[in-house]
Amino acid sequence: MKNTVSNLLISMGVDVNEEEAILLESRWEEIQLLKKDLDQIMPNPSDIALRNVVVFEAK
Amino acid sequence: MSEVWAKKTISELAPLLQKREISPVEVTMSVFDRVQKLNDSINAYISINNEEKVLEKAKKAEKEIVVGNYRGPLHGIPLALKDILYFIGETVTMGSKIHENFTPDFDATVVAKLKEAGSLFTGKLNMHEYAYGGTTNNPHFGPCRNPWNIGRIPGGSSGGSGAAVAADMTIASLGTDTAGSIRIPASICGIVGLKPTHGLVSKYGCFPLSWSLDHIGPMTKTVQDAAILLQAITGYDEKDATSVASSPANYVMSLTGDIKGKVIGIEEDFFFNMIDHEVDSLVKKGIRKLEDLGARIELVKIPSLKFAEFAEYMTFMSESALIHQNNFNQRPEDFGEDVRQSLRMANNPTAIDYLQAQQIRRRLAKEFTMMFEQVDVLIAPTLPVIASVIGEESVFINGQECSQTETLIRLTSPANLVGIPSISIPAGFSKGLPVGMQIMGPAFSEELIMNFAFAFEQTNPLKGLKPVIGELVQ
């Protein structure tokens, strides 16, 4: 199910009028286009390099 | 009071203060005179400190110097910082209505360091609301204006800092940079702006925009001043989770101007794509000047830059959405219209979008590392354009209409994504407005990039020109 920008904001309780909704949808589509062909340069899952190291502070 | 002291740099004033040839009181009064004269035109200050109280501190600084307790080059120097850095007991607004009465109960680490160094503070500088934009067209405190042309933007989000330094309304400043917010106003206002390596300067006590992209750095009249300020504010801080312990460095001593044998990388596919013709020409002329000084040029490729914009948007949108979540849900009407729209958009990235962005960042970091094995620095325009008219939302690049926001952050955000240092320095003028050039280097190479910047600065790209305040050129 496609979660449109407007649906998401409405579900959060944020008011969006029709004009704003059109602008937001259009802008979001432009941003999503920026990752076009991403799967062609990163076909395998790449590590995001977040280290799970807990540092304990000395008391 | 003569304005002559306000027009000086830290490195010009420091020896005069140390030798007691001038007093911190004279310098501070000179700056306040300039602020009173120009702030109605430029609107660089959100708040101006009580002059009497600051002069009392200036007198105290003078007494310390007289008895031989000289703290260093910032002792007795009046500064003004972006209104996002916490000062204990003082209102810090972040350029917002929501925080208009916010009074922190601690100093930011950088503020504490500058106080320890003996700096004085004349007020708090205008900024784009919550640092969430590149124009400093602030709906709550009024637009900040470019001293070179008051009908044009000073850039942002540290626009007040850029304008104040350019107009000699402060001797120097600190700004913050998440997608270019130090370098954009530095380029547009014709001053020096340095985004250091991520983690080099503590962000404790700085209101965040996007934790993994935020940086604090100097905005100054000269490269030497940037080095002096950087020296004062670096250092490991356990209170900042991203702070990194780095090897001691002497940034000022590194400014020799000698770049013989160094290699300059030029990446054309991204950094020289869709650039105003005059900006392109000026930056390439600047690079040739560096070649004349003994450096050589190599062309490089960084293929993942193609996805840098997506990674920048997904990262700062996600992180900023969380930072502003409560206020956006409870009182959205108190944000300015542009920030409110940005926050609406910021709630859209999915976890997959954010994780893909981090994968791109890792790949970019690897490509930059490999590139820096071939070359010493990477040089590019700071911005594809010159300052636009206040209130415009789109800009034209060689006749093609483009979104202003995307245009402003396009060339600066890669350095934020991979955390490498980048300094913007003036490269010349286009249509009477400053053009900036950025020099990027590997992590913790601030000495190297500042030395390149210093070498270029000696060629006098702005020909000693200063803005004539109040000019409105159509």
JSON list of C-alpha atoms in Angstrom, two decimals, chain B residues 145-155 185-191 276 278-279 282 383 385-390 426-436 461-462 465 467-468 471-474:
[
{"chain": "B", "resi": 145, "resn": "ARG", "atom": "CA", "xyz": [20.80, 41.33, 4.35]},
{"chain": "B", "resi": 146, "resn": "ASN", "atom": "CA", "xyz": [23.96, 40.95, 2.32]},
{"chain": "B", "resi": 147, "resn": "PRO", "atom": "CA", "xyz": [26.35, 43.88, 2.98]},
{"chain": "B", "resi": 148, "resn": "TRP", "atom": "CA", "xyz": [27.46, 43.81, -0.67]},
{"chain": "B", "resi": 149, "resn": "ASN", "atom": "CA", "xyz": [23.87, 44.37, -1.82]},
{"chain": "B", "resi": 150, "resn": "ILE", "atom": "CA", "xyz": [21.18, 44.75, 0.80]},
{"chain": "B", "resi": 151, "resn": "GLY", "atom": "CA", "xyz": [18.50, 43.45, -1.56]},
{"chain": "B", "resi": 152, "resn": "ARG", "atom": "CA", "xyz": [20.23, 40.07, -1.62]},
{"chain": "B", "resi": 153, "resn": "ILE", "atom": "CA", "xyz": [20.53, 37.19, 0.81]},
{"chain": "B", "resi": 154, "resn": "PRO", "atom": "CA", "xyz": [23.64, 36.75, 2.97]},
{"chain": "B", "resi": 155, "resn": "GLY", "atom": "CA", "xyz": [23.26, 32.99, 2.64]},
{"chain": "B", "resi": 185, "resn": "PRO", "atom": "CA", "xyz": [27.26, 32.55, 3.81]},
{"chain": "B", "resi": 186, "resn": "ALA", "atom": "CA", "xyz": [31.06, 32.71, 3.72]},
{"chain": "B", "resi": 187, "resn": "SER", "atom": "CA", "xyz": [30.98, 32.36, -0.07]},
{"chain": "B", "resi": 188, "resn": "ILE", "atom": "CA", "xyz": [28.08, 34.77, -0.52]},
{"chain": "B", "resi": 189, "resn": "CYS", "atom": "CA", "xyz": [29.45, 37.42, 1.87]},
{"chain": "B", "resi": 190, "resn": "GLY", "atom": "CA", "xyz": [33.07, 37.20, 0.73]},
{"chain": "B", "resi": 191, "resn": "ILE", "atom": "CA", "xyz": [34.65, 35.94, 3.95]},
{"chain": "B", "resi": 276, "resn": "ASP", "atom": "CA", "xyz": [27.17, 29.55, -13.42]},
{"chain": "B", "resi": 278, "resn": "GLU", "atom": "CA", "xyz": [31.31, 33.22, -14.30]},
{"chain": "B", "resi": 279, "resn": "VAL", "atom": "CA", "xyz": [31.58, 31.24, -11.06]},
{"chain": "B", "resi": 282, "resn": "LEU", "atom": "CA", "xyz": [36.62, 32.40, -11.40]},
{"chain": "B", "resi": 383, "resn": "LEU", "atom": "CA", "xyz": [28.28, 27.44, -4.58]},
{"chain": "B", "resi": 385, "resn": "VAL", "atom": "CA", "xyz": [25.73, 30.74, -8.02]},
{"chain": "B", "resi": 386, "resn": "ILE", "atom": "CA", "xyz": [26.06, 34.19, -6.46]},
{"chain": "B", "resi": 387, "resn": "ALA", "atom": "CA", "xyz": [23.62, 35.69, -3.93]},
{"chain": "B", "resi": 388, "resn": "SER", "atom": "CA", "xyz": [19.97, 35.71, -5.01]},
{"chain": "B", "resi": 389, "resn": "VAL", "atom": "CA", "xyz": [17.35, 38.34, -4.26]},
{"chain": "B", "resi": 390, "resn": "ILE", "atom": "CA", "xyz": [15.72, 38.07, -0.83]},
{"chain": "B", "resi": 426, "resn": "PRO", "atom": "CA", "xyz": [36.75, 34.35, -1.51]},
{"chain": "B", "resi": 427, "resn": "ALA", "atom": "CA", "xyz": [37.75, 33.77, -5.13]},
{"chain": "B", "resi": 428, "resn": "GLY", "atom": "CA", "xyz": [36.61, 37.03, -6.69]},
{"chain": "B", "resi": 429, "resn": "PHE", "atom": "CA", "xyz": [33.46, 38.83, -7.83]},
{"chain": "B", "resi": 430, "resn": "SER", "atom": "CA", "xyz": [30.72, 38.11, -10.31]},
{"chain": "B", "resi": 431, "resn": "LYS", "atom": "CA", "xyz": [28.35, 41.00, -11.10]},
{"chain": "B", "resi": 432, "resn": "GLY", "atom": "CA", "xyz": [29.67, 42.81, -8.03]},
{"chain": "B", "resi": 433, "resn": "LEU", "atom": "CA", "xyz": [28.94, 39.91, -5.66]},
{"chain": "B", "resi": 434, "resn": "PRO", "atom": "CA", "xyz": [31.46, 37.58, -3.99]},
{"chain": "B", "resi": 435, "resn": "VAL", "atom": "CA", "xyz": [32.22, 34.10, -5.28]},
{"chain": "B", "resi": 436, "resn": "GLY", "atom": "CA", "xyz": [33.67, 31.42, -3.00]},
{"chain": "B", "resi": 461, "resn": "PRO", "atom": "CA", "xyz": [41.35, 37.76, -4.89]},
{"chain": "B", "resi": 462, "resn": "LEU", "atom": "CA", "xyz": [39.02, 40.49, -3.58]},
{"chain": "B", "resi": 465, "resn": "LEU", "atom": "CA", "xyz": [37.54, 45.67, -1.61]},
{"chain": "B", "resi": 467, "resn": "PRO", "atom": "CA", "xyz": [31.23, 46.30, 0.90]},
{"chain": "B", "resi": 468, "resn": "VAL", "atom": "CA", "xyz": [29.76, 49.80, 0.75]},
{"chain": "B", "resi": 471, "resn": "GLU", "atom": "CA", "xyz": [23.93, 49.91, -1.76]},
{"chain": "B", "resi": 472, "resn": "LEU", "atom": "CA", "xyz": [20.97, 48.34, -3.47]},
{"chain": "B", "resi": 473, "resn": "VAL", "atom": "CA", "xyz": [22.02, 47.17, -6.91]},
{"chain": "B", "resi": 474, "resn": "GLN", "atom": "CA", "xyz": [19.22, 45.75, -9.03]}
]
